[in-house]
Structures are given as C-alpha cells and as structure tokens.
Tab-separated table of C-alpha atoms in Angstrom:
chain	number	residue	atom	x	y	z
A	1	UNK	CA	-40.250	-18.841	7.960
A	2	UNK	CA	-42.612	-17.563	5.228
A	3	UNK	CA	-43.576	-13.804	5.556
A	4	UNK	CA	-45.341	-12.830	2.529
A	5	UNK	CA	-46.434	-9.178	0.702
A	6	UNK	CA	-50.108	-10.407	1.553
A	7	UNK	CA	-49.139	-10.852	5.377
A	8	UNK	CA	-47.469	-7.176	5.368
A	9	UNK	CA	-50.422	-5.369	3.747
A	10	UNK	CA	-52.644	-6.964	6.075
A	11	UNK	CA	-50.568	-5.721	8.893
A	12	UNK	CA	-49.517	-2.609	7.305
A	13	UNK	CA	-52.295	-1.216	4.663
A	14	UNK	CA	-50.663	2.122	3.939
A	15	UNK	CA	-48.299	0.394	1.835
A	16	UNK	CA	-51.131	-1.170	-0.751
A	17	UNK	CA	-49.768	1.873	-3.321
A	18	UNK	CA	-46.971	-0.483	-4.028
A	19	UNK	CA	-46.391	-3.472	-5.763
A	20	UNK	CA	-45.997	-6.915	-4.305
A	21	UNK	CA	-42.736	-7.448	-6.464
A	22	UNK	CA	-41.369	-4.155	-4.230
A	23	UNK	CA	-42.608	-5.083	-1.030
A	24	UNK	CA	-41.289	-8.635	-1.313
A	25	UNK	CA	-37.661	-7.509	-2.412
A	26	UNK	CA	-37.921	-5.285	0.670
A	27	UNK	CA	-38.949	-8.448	2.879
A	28	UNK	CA	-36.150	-10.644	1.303
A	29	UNK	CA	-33.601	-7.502	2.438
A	30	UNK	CA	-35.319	-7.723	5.865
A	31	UNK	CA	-34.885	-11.376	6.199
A	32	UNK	CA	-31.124	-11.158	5.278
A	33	UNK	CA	-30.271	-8.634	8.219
A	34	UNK	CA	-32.425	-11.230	11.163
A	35	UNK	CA	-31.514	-14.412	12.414
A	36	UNK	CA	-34.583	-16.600	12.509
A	37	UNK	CA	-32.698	-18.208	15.892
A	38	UNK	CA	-32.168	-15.499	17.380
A	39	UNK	CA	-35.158	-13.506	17.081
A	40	UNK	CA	-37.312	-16.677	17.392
A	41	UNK	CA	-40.880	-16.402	17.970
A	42	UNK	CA	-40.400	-12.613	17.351
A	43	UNK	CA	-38.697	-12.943	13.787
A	44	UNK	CA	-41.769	-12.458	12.225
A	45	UNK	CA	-42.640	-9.369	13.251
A	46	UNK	CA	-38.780	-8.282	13.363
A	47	UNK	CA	-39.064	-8.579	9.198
A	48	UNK	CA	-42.417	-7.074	9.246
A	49	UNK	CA	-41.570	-3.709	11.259
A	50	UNK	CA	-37.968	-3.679	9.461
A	51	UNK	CA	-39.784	-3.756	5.920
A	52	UNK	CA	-42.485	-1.175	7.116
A	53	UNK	CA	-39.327	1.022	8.588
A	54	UNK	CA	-37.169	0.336	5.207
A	55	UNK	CA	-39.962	1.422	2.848
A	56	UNK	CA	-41.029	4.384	4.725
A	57	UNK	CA	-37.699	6.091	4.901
A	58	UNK	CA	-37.816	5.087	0.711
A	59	UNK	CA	-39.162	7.409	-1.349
A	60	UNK	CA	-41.913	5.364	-2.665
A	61	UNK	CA	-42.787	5.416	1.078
A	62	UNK	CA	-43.407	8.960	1.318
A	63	UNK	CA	-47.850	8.492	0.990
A	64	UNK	CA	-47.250	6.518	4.130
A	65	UNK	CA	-45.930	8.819	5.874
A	66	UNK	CA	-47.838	11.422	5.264
C-alpha cells in the first residue's frame, strides 16, 4: 500500500516545517517495522501514527510538539 508525504500532512499538518524527502524516509522506516497482513485494513494508519510518533521524538520534531 501507498502512503504518501501528501497523505501524512493532510492527516498530520504540524509537520508541514519539513520536507517531503524527510517525511517520506520516515514513512519508508515505518513501513519496514509493519506487516501489511497483519495490520490489514489498519496498516495505514499504523505507518501514519508510527511516522507522526518517530518524527516527534526527532529533533526536527520539536515545533510539533510544542
């Protein structure tokens, strides 16, 4: 399954400080650690909320969190 920067930043706008190029190396690390089978209908958002959780504990996170 595609997930895209453009699908996080519409689900997540208090990333749109950072680049696409980042956000989509943090997606490809979040689809690594999932199994599309075995999360199913909820991988999507599994690689969605693991990117948002992976860049704000980053420091280029830290505007998000704030």
């Amino acid at each position: 399954m595609t997930v895209l920067a453009q699908d996080f930043l519409l689900r997540f706008p208090e990333f749109q400080s950072l680049t696409q190029d980042y956000i989509e190396l943090i997606l490809d690390e979040s689809k690594a650690e999932l199994n599309e089978v075995l999360w199913d209908k909820q991988y999507r958002a599994g690689v969605l909320f693991l990117s948002a959780d992976k860049l704000a504990l980053s420091p280029l996170g830290e505007p998000a969190r704030l």
